[in-house]
Coordinates of C-alpha atoms and ligand atoms in Angstrom, one line a residue:
M1 CA 18.6 4.6 22.4
A2 CA 15.6 4.4 20.1
K3 CA 12.7 2.1 21.0
I4 CA 10.8 0.5 18.1
L5 CA 7.3 -0.9 18.8
K6 CA 6.1 -3.6 16.5
L7 CA 2.3 -3.7 16.2
N8 CA 2.3 -6.7 13.9
K9 CA 4.5 -9.6 13.3
I10 CA 7.2 -8.3 11.0
S11 CA 9.8 -10.3 9.1
K12 CA 13.0 -10.8 11.1
V13 CA 14.9 -9.1 8.2
A14 CA 13.9 -5.8 9.9
D15 CA 15.7 -6.7 13.1
K16 CA 19.0 -6.8 11.2
V17 CA 18.5 -3.3 9.8
F18 CA 17.9 -1.6 13.2
P19 CA 21.2 -0.8 15.0
S20 CA 22.0 -3.2 17.9
S21 CA 21.5 -0.3 20.3
Y22 CA 17.8 -0.1 19.4
T23 CA 15.2 -1.8 21.5
L24 CA 12.6 -3.8 19.5
T25 CA 9.5 -4.5 21.5
E26 CA 5.9 -5.5 21.2
D27 CA 4.9 -3.4 24.2
C28 CA 6.1 0.1 24.9
A29 CA 4.2 3.3 25.9
E30 CA 6.8 5.8 24.6
P31 CA 8.3 4.4 21.4
D32 CA 10.4 6.5 19.0
G33 CA 9.1 4.5 16.0
I34 CA 6.2 2.1 15.2
I35 CA 6.4 -0.6 12.5
L36 CA 3.3 -2.4 11.5
R37 CA 1.3 -4.1 8.7
S38 CA -2.5 -4.1 8.9
F39 CA -2.9 -3.2 12.6
K40 CA -5.7 -0.5 12.9
M41 CA -4.0 2.5 14.4
H42 CA -6.9 4.9 14.3
D43 CA -7.6 4.7 18.0
Y44 CA -4.1 4.0 19.1
P45 CA -2.4 6.6 21.4
L46 CA 0.2 8.7 19.7
A47 CA 2.9 9.3 22.3
D48 CA 4.8 12.6 22.3
S49 CA 8.0 10.5 21.9
L50 CA 6.8 9.1 18.6
L51 CA 8.8 10.3 15.6
C52 CA 7.7 8.0 12.9
V53 CA 5.4 5.2 11.8
A54 CA 6.4 2.7 9.1
R55 CA 3.9 0.6 7.2
A56 CA 5.5 -2.5 5.9
G57 CA 3.3 -2.5 2.8
A58 CA 1.6 -0.1 0.5
G59 CA -1.9 0.6 1.9
V60 CA -2.0 3.2 4.7
N61 CA -5.7 3.3 5.4
N62 CA -5.1 1.7 8.8
I63 CA -3.1 4.7 10.0
P64 CA -4.5 8.1 10.9
L65 CA -2.3 10.1 8.5
D66 CA -3.6 13.6 9.4
K67 CA -3.6 13.0 13.1
C68 CA 0.1 11.8 12.8
A69 CA 1.0 14.8 10.6
D70 CA -0.5 17.2 13.1
K71 CA 1.7 15.7 15.8
G72 CA 4.8 15.9 13.6
I73 CA 4.9 12.1 13.2
V74 CA 6.2 11.1 9.8
V75 CA 4.4 8.1 8.2
F76 CA 6.2 5.9 5.7
N77 CA 5.1 3.1 3.4
T78 CA 7.1 0.8 1.2
P79 CA 5.9 1.3 -2.4
G80 CA 6.8 -1.5 -4.7
A81 CA 8.3 -3.7 -2.1
N82 CA 5.5 -6.3 -2.3
A83 CA 4.4 -5.4 -5.9
N84 CA 5.6 -8.7 -7.4
A85 CA 3.7 -10.8 -4.8
V86 CA 0.5 -8.9 -5.4
K87 CA 0.9 -9.1 -9.1
E88 CA 1.3 -12.8 -8.9
L89 CA -1.9 -13.2 -6.9
A90 CA -3.7 -10.9 -9.4
T91 CA -2.5 -13.1 -12.2
C92 CA -3.8 -16.2 -10.4
M93 CA -7.1 -14.3 -10.0
L94 CA -7.3 -13.8 -13.8
F95 CA -7.1 -17.5 -14.3
M96 CA -9.5 -18.2 -11.5
C97 CA -12.2 -16.2 -13.3
G98 CA -12.4 -18.8 -16.1
R99 CA -10.7 -22.0 -14.9
R100 CA -12.8 -23.4 -12.0
L101 CA -9.7 -24.6 -10.2
A102 CA -10.9 -24.5 -6.5
P103 CA -14.1 -26.5 -7.0
A104 CA -12.5 -28.8 -9.5
M105 CA -9.7 -29.7 -7.1
E106 CA -12.1 -30.2 -4.3
W107 CA -14.2 -32.5 -6.6
A108 CA -11.1 -34.5 -7.7
Q109 CA -10.2 -35.1 -4.1
S110 CA -13.7 -36.3 -3.3
L111 CA -13.1 -39.2 -5.7
K112 CA -10.7 -40.9 -3.3
G113 CA -11.8 -44.4 -2.5
T114 CA -14.5 -44.5 -5.2
E115 CA -14.7 -46.9 -8.2
D116 CA -13.3 -46.2 -11.7
I117 CA -11.8 -42.8 -11.0
G118 CA -10.6 -42.4 -14.6
K119 CA -14.1 -42.7 -16.0
Q120 CA -15.6 -40.4 -13.4
V121 CA -13.0 -37.8 -14.2
E122 CA -13.8 -37.9 -17.9
D123 CA -17.6 -37.7 -17.3
G124 CA -17.4 -35.2 -14.5
K125 CA -14.9 -32.7 -15.8
K126 CA -17.4 -30.9 -18.0
A127 CA -18.8 -29.3 -14.9
F128 CA -15.6 -27.3 -14.6
I129 CA -15.1 -26.0 -18.2
G130 CA -13.9 -22.4 -18.2
G131 CA -12.6 -19.8 -20.5
E132 CA -9.1 -18.5 -21.3
V133 CA -7.6 -15.1 -20.9
F134 CA -5.7 -15.1 -24.2
G135 CA -7.0 -12.4 -26.6
K136 CA -9.2 -10.9 -23.9
T137 CA -9.0 -7.2 -22.8
L138 CA -7.8 -6.4 -19.3
G139 CA -8.5 -3.0 -17.9
I140 CA -6.2 -1.9 -15.1
A141 CA -7.3 1.0 -12.9
G142 CA -4.1 2.3 -11.3
L143 CA -0.8 1.7 -13.0
G144 CA 1.5 2.1 -10.0
A145 CA 4.1 -0.5 -9.0
I146 CA 1.5 -3.4 -9.0
G147 CA -0.7 -2.3 -11.9
S148 CA 2.2 -1.8 -14.2
K149 CA 3.7 -5.2 -13.4
L150 CA 0.4 -6.8 -14.0
A151 CA 0.1 -5.1 -17.3
Q152 CA 3.4 -6.6 -18.5
T153 CA 2.4 -10.1 -17.4
A154 CA -1.0 -9.8 -19.0
M155 CA 0.5 -8.7 -22.3
A156 CA 2.9 -11.7 -22.1
L157 CA -0.2 -13.9 -21.7
G158 CA -1.6 -12.5 -24.9
M159 CA -4.1 -10.1 -23.4
K160 CA -4.9 -6.7 -24.7
V161 CA -4.3 -4.2 -21.9
I162 CA -6.0 -0.9 -21.4
G163 CA -5.2 1.3 -18.4
Y164 CA -6.4 4.3 -16.4
D165 CA -4.1 6.3 -14.2
P166 CA -4.3 10.1 -14.2
G167 CA -1.1 10.3 -12.0
I168 CA 1.1 8.0 -14.1
T169 CA 4.7 9.2 -14.5
P170 CA 6.0 9.7 -18.1
E171 CA 8.8 7.1 -17.4
R172 CA 6.3 4.4 -16.3
L173 CA 4.0 5.2 -19.2
K174 CA 7.0 4.7 -21.6
A175 CA 7.9 1.4 -19.9
L176 CA 4.3 0.2 -20.4
G177 CA 4.7 0.0 -24.2
D178 CA 1.5 -1.3 -25.7
V179 CA -0.9 -0.4 -22.9
K180 CA -3.6 1.9 -24.3
M181 CA -4.4 4.7 -21.7
V182 CA -8.2 5.4 -21.7
S183 CA -10.7 7.2 -19.5
L184 CA -12.1 5.3 -16.5
E185 CA -15.5 5.1 -18.2
D186 CA -14.0 3.7 -21.4
L187 CA -12.0 1.2 -19.3
Y188 CA -15.3 0.0 -17.7
R189 CA -17.0 -0.2 -21.1
E190 CA -14.2 -2.0 -23.0
A191 CA -12.7 -4.5 -20.6
D192 CA -13.5 -8.2 -20.2
F193 CA -11.5 -8.3 -17.0
I194 CA -11.0 -5.3 -14.7
S195 CA -8.3 -5.2 -12.0
I196 CA -8.2 -2.3 -9.5
H197 CA -4.9 -1.1 -8.1
V198 CA -5.7 2.2 -6.5
P199 CA -5.3 3.3 -2.8
Y200 CA -8.4 3.4 -0.6
L201 CA -9.3 7.1 -0.2
E202 CA -12.6 9.1 0.3
S203 CA -12.5 9.6 -3.5
T204 CA -12.1 5.9 -4.4
K205 CA -14.5 4.5 -1.8
N206 CA -17.1 2.3 -3.7
M207 CA -15.6 3.2 -7.1
I208 CA -17.1 -0.1 -8.3
N209 CA -20.8 0.5 -7.6
A210 CA -24.2 -0.1 -9.3
N211 CA -23.6 2.9 -11.7
T212 CA -20.1 1.9 -12.8
I213 CA -21.1 -1.8 -13.1
A214 CA -23.9 -0.8 -15.4
M215 CA -21.3 0.7 -17.8
M216 CA -19.4 -2.6 -18.0
K217 CA -19.8 -5.5 -20.5
D218 CA -22.1 -8.3 -19.6
G219 CA -20.1 -11.1 -18.1
V220 CA -17.2 -8.9 -17.0
N221 CA -14.8 -10.2 -14.4
I222 CA -13.6 -8.0 -11.6
L223 CA -10.4 -8.5 -9.6
N224 CA -9.7 -6.8 -6.3
C225 CA -6.3 -7.1 -4.7
A226 CA -6.3 -3.5 -3.5
R227 CA -8.9 -2.9 -0.7
G228 CA -12.4 -4.2 0.0
E229 CA -13.8 -0.7 0.5
L230 CA -13.2 0.1 -3.2
V231 CA -16.2 -2.1 -4.1
D232 CA -19.8 -1.6 -3.0
N233 CA -20.6 -5.1 -1.8
T234 CA -24.3 -4.8 -2.1
A235 CA -24.0 -3.8 -5.8
I236 CA -21.4 -6.5 -6.6
V237 CA -23.4 -9.2 -5.0
A238 CA -26.5 -8.2 -7.0
A239 CA -24.4 -8.0 -10.2
V240 CA -22.9 -11.4 -9.7
K241 CA -26.3 -12.9 -8.8
S242 CA -27.9 -11.4 -12.0
G243 CA -25.0 -12.6 -14.2
K244 CA -24.0 -9.1 -15.2
V245 CA -20.6 -9.8 -13.5
N246 CA -19.3 -13.3 -14.3
R247 CA -16.8 -13.4 -11.4
Y248 CA -15.7 -11.1 -8.6
V249 CA -12.4 -12.2 -7.1
T250 CA -11.5 -10.4 -4.0
D251 CA -8.6 -10.6 -1.5
F252 CA -10.9 -9.0 1.2
P253 CA -13.4 -11.4 2.8
C254 CA -16.4 -9.9 4.6
E255 CA -19.8 -11.2 5.5
E256 CA -21.6 -9.9 2.4
V257 CA -19.3 -11.5 -0.2
L258 CA -18.8 -14.9 1.5
G259 CA -20.9 -17.8 0.4
V260 CA -22.0 -16.2 -2.9
D261 CA -21.7 -18.3 -6.0
G262 CA -19.6 -16.4 -8.5
I263 CA -17.6 -14.5 -5.8
I264 CA -14.2 -16.0 -5.2
V265 CA -12.5 -14.9 -1.9
T266 CA -8.9 -15.2 -0.7
P267 CA -7.9 -14.2 2.8
H268 CA -5.8 -11.0 2.2
L269 CA -2.9 -13.1 0.7
G270 CA -1.6 -10.6 -1.9
A271 CA 1.5 -9.6 0.0
S272 CA 1.8 -12.8 2.0
T273 CA 5.0 -14.3 0.5
P274 CA 8.3 -14.5 2.4
E275 CA 9.9 -12.5 -0.3
A276 CA 7.4 -9.6 -0.1
E277 CA 7.4 -9.7 3.7
D278 CA 11.2 -9.5 3.8
N279 CA 11.3 -6.7 1.2
C280 CA 8.7 -4.6 3.0
A281 CA 10.3 -5.1 6.4
H282 CA 13.7 -4.2 5.1
M283 CA 12.5 -1.1 3.3
A284 CA 10.3 0.1 6.2
A285 CA 13.1 -0.4 8.8
K286 CA 15.7 1.3 6.6
Q287 CA 13.5 4.3 6.1
M288 CA 12.8 4.6 9.8
V289 CA 16.5 4.3 10.8
D290 CA 17.4 7.0 8.2
Y291 CA 14.8 9.3 9.7
I292 CA 15.6 8.6 13.3
E293 CA 19.4 8.9 12.8
N294 CA 19.7 11.5 10.0
G295 CA 16.3 13.1 9.7
N296 CA 16.0 12.1 6.1
I297 CA 12.5 11.5 4.7
V298 CA 12.0 9.0 1.9
N299 CA 8.6 7.5 0.9
S300 CA 6.5 9.4 3.4
V301 CA 2.8 9.5 2.8
N302 CA 2.1 12.6 5.0
Y303 CA 5.3 14.7 4.9
P304 CA 7.4 15.9 1.9
A305 CA 10.5 14.0 0.8
L306 CA 13.7 15.6 2.0
T307 CA 17.2 14.2 2.3
K308 CA 20.5 15.9 3.1
E309 CA 24.0 14.5 3.2
R310 CA 25.4 14.5 6.8
T311 CA 28.1 17.1 7.5
N312 CA 30.1 17.4 10.7
G313 CA 28.2 18.8 13.6
K314 CA 24.6 18.7 14.8
R315 CA 21.4 18.5 12.8
L316 CA 18.2 20.2 13.7
C317 CA 15.0 18.7 12.2
V318 CA 11.7 20.6 12.3
C319 CA 8.2 19.6 11.3
T320 CA 5.8 22.4 10.7
K321 CA 2.2 23.3 9.7
D322 CA 1.2 26.4 7.9
V323 CA 4.7 27.9 7.8
A324 CA 5.4 29.2 4.4
D325 CA 9.1 29.8 5.0
I326 CA 10.7 27.6 7.7
K327 CA 14.1 29.3 7.2
N328 CA 12.6 32.6 8.2
L329 CA 11.1 31.0 11.3
L330 CA 14.4 29.5 12.3
T331 CA 16.2 32.9 11.7
A332 CA 13.7 34.6 13.9
N333 CA 14.5 32.0 16.6
D334 CA 18.3 32.5 16.4
V335 CA 19.1 29.3 14.5
D336 CA 22.2 29.4 12.2
V337 CA 20.5 29.0 8.8
T338 CA 23.6 28.9 6.5
D339 CA 23.1 25.2 5.8
V340 CA 19.3 24.6 5.7
K341 CA 17.1 22.6 3.3
E342 CA 13.3 22.6 3.5
A343 CA 10.4 21.1 1.6
H344 CA 6.6 21.4 1.8
R345 CA 3.6 19.1 1.2
G346 CA 0.3 20.9 1.4
A347 CA 0.2 22.6 4.8
Y348 CA 3.0 20.5 6.2
G349 CA 6.6 21.5 6.0
Y350 CA 9.9 19.9 7.0
A351 CA 13.4 21.4 7.4
I352 CA 16.8 20.1 8.1
A353 CA 19.4 22.6 9.4
D354 CA 23.0 21.5 9.8
V355 CA 24.8 23.5 12.5
K356 CA 28.2 23.1 14.1
E357 CA 26.8 23.4 17.6
I358 CA 23.3 23.5 18.9
C359 CA 21.8 22.6 22.3
G360 CA 18.9 20.2 22.6
C361 CA 17.2 23.0 24.5
K362 CA 16.8 25.0 21.3
A363 CA 14.5 22.3 20.0
D364 CA 12.5 22.4 23.2
K365 CA 12.2 26.2 22.7
L366 CA 11.2 25.8 19.1
M367 CA 8.4 23.4 20.1
K368 CA 6.7 26.4 21.7
V369 CA 6.7 28.5 18.5
A370 CA 3.5 28.7 16.6
G371 CA 3.5 26.4 13.6
V372 CA 6.2 24.1 14.9
L373 CA 4.9 20.5 15.4
K374 CA 8.1 18.7 16.2
A375 CA 11.7 19.8 16.6
R376 CA 14.7 17.7 17.6
V377 CA 18.5 17.8 17.5
I378 CA 20.5 14.8 16.2
G379 CA 24.2 14.1 16.7
Ligands
MLT1 C1 -0.4 -3.7 1.3 O1 -1.2 -2.7 1.4 O2 0.7 -3.5 0.7 C2 -0.8 -5.0 1.8 O3 -2.1 -5.0 2.4 C3 0.3 -5.5 2.7 C4 0.0 -6.5 3.8 O4 -0.6 -7.6 3.5 O5 0.4 -6.3 4.9

């Protein structure tokens, strides 16, 4: 039965989703599935047995997506499952830009055992005066699950919200109500607070850099709950030191940003709530089981979505590359194609064929056909 390798500590909620026949392990050379959080998989061996990888979270920059796709390994993530947790941290960050809570709390604690604490508080509190968010403009780059939740919260706090997201769905745009959609340049120019909620890709690397910071208002505040790599650290440190940027609040500590006055750092806490960890683990495990047992693909980041109701009999599942018509390929290899569904995502394709009887050896034969990356028979 299926072996699931855990490369990070995953909420126990996942264990209940996997059938009792599955083996859940932290050490296995030939797993059927891998479940992980931030473990860096780029140099991790991809065994021939591996069918799928599930990221209990949104970001997948720790997984070699193309390498997996080329081996017919489907990679899943869990969009939205930790969105509320990340939104709540981003909301804290908004307040942290003005209200100097961390140093203020530290100072208050330092008064223990001293004389006339009440007087010291009234005299000393002026060192921690900070501004409000009410009435200010928040620019949100990326209005996916997290960005759109943050937009609603910010509006409820009395902020004006502007957004940038070229890929936003019409439904989500409608649900956002008063959010004004603008170009990224206008967002940089108009916002008092900027919060980034985009994935880390080649195209988004260092999107906050010396040039984009130059477009921003003097005294802007920048929040980063997405990925450290989205911000050019040399540029942000210089901008904070010069006063161009009032505060940079980041959930991604690294040598350059630590110890800089005006840069507030949290230790990748965005999704670290029991609720988010449970939600992500549940969703990741459910998607894996559905893929392993039924071949259904939901929320993959490297293969097309494809689901098919199970009928009686066997199911052949095939992952391909550069095959325009998988049905044709199956016909040419004597597979009954009366009940086939296929879908494509760029060069990669996926097909499910329901057939009354098919031998596992047919899958082995298909694996030798050009363009077929993975073939297996279920049931
Ligand atoms: C995410 O990308 O969703 C977070 O980084 C998840 C996590 O903290 O594991």
